[in-house]
């Protein structure tokens, strides 16, 4: 569901951004309304992306670190350097 909403918000954002140029040319400052729609739909797209990632992480959590014998592995900062 979130993926479909992301696509819809993306299309709305692109159409609003493309129409803003023509609205600015013919109706001057009314083009800010199109820019506002573009920004609002971009924010909606970002919110749907975060919700989708949260849902996917809840359904499919990352694998645990370590194994059943040693337990959780704590990464040492010295090994990374």
Short mmCIF file of C-alpha atoms in Angstrom, two decimals:
data_model
loop_
_atom_site.label_atom_id
_atom_site.label_comp_id
_atom_site.label_asym_id
_atom_site.label_seq_id
_atom_site.Cartn_x
_atom_site.Cartn_y
_atom_site.Cartn_z
CA UNK A 1 0.00 0.00 0.00
CA UNK A 2 2.78 2.41 0.93
CA UNK A 3 4.58 1.69 -2.33
CA UNK A 4 1.50 2.71 -4.34
CA UNK A 5 1.11 5.88 -2.25
CA UNK A 6 4.78 6.71 -2.82
CA UNK A 7 4.33 6.40 -6.58
CA UNK A 8 1.16 8.52 -6.53
CA UNK A 9 2.82 11.24 -4.43
CA UNK A 10 5.84 11.18 -6.74
CA UNK A 11 3.69 11.63 -9.85
CA UNK A 12 1.73 14.46 -8.22
CA UNK A 13 4.97 16.14 -7.18
CA UNK A 14 6.46 15.93 -10.67
CA UNK A 15 3.29 17.21 -12.33
CA UNK A 16 3.02 20.11 -9.90
CA UNK A 17 6.67 21.03 -10.43
CA UNK A 18 6.27 20.91 -14.21
CA UNK A 19 3.09 22.98 -14.17
CA UNK A 20 4.56 25.56 -11.80
CA UNK A 21 6.66 27.04 -14.61
CA UNK A 22 3.64 27.74 -16.80
CA UNK A 23 1.56 28.99 -13.89
CA UNK A 24 4.32 31.44 -12.94
CA UNK A 25 4.48 32.69 -16.53
CA UNK A 26 0.75 33.28 -16.96
CA UNK A 27 -0.54 33.89 -13.42
CA UNK A 28 2.57 35.23 -11.64
CA UNK A 29 2.49 34.38 -7.92
CA UNK A 30 -0.23 31.72 -8.21
CA UNK A 31 2.64 29.46 -9.17
CA UNK A 32 3.49 29.28 -5.47
CA UNK A 33 0.37 27.16 -5.02
CA UNK A 34 1.81 24.59 -7.44
CA UNK A 35 5.14 24.73 -5.63
CA UNK A 36 3.29 24.19 -2.35
CA UNK A 37 1.53 21.14 -3.78
CA UNK A 38 4.91 19.87 -4.96
CA UNK A 39 6.45 20.27 -1.51
CA UNK A 40 3.44 18.75 0.26
CA UNK A 41 3.41 15.69 -1.97
CA UNK A 42 7.17 15.28 -1.58
CA UNK A 43 6.71 15.30 2.20
CA UNK A 44 3.91 12.73 1.82
CA UNK A 45 6.22 10.59 -0.28
CA UNK A 46 8.95 10.71 2.39
CA UNK A 47 6.47 9.87 5.16
CA UNK A 48 5.16 6.88 3.19
CA UNK A 49 8.72 5.71 2.58
CA UNK A 50 9.52 5.82 6.30
CA UNK A 51 6.29 4.00 7.15
CA UNK A 52 7.02 1.32 4.53
CA UNK A 53 10.54 0.78 5.84
CA UNK A 54 9.24 0.58 9.42
CA UNK A 55 6.62 -1.98 8.42
CA UNK A 56 9.13 -4.07 6.45
CA UNK A 57 11.54 -4.03 9.38
CA UNK A 58 8.75 -5.14 11.72
CA UNK A 59 7.76 -8.01 9.40
CA UNK A 60 11.33 -9.07 8.62
CA UNK A 61 13.72 -8.11 11.44
CA UNK A 62 17.46 -8.18 10.78
CA UNK A 63 19.25 -11.41 11.72
CA UNK A 64 20.73 -11.50 15.21
CA UNK A 65 24.46 -11.07 15.55
CA UNK A 66 26.56 -13.90 16.93
CA UNK A 67 25.46 -17.50 17.34
CA UNK A 68 23.85 -19.75 19.92
CA UNK A 69 27.15 -20.59 21.64
CA UNK A 70 28.94 -17.28 21.95
CA UNK A 71 25.87 -15.08 22.15
CA UNK A 72 25.72 -11.56 20.91
CA UNK A 73 28.87 -10.21 19.25
CA UNK A 74 30.05 -6.80 20.39
CA UNK A 75 32.00 -5.03 17.67
CA UNK A 76 35.33 -3.70 18.79
CA UNK A 77 36.25 -0.28 17.45
CA UNK A 78 39.93 -1.20 17.23
CA UNK A 79 39.24 -3.97 14.69
CA UNK A 80 37.64 -1.55 12.24
CA UNK A 81 40.75 0.64 11.99
#
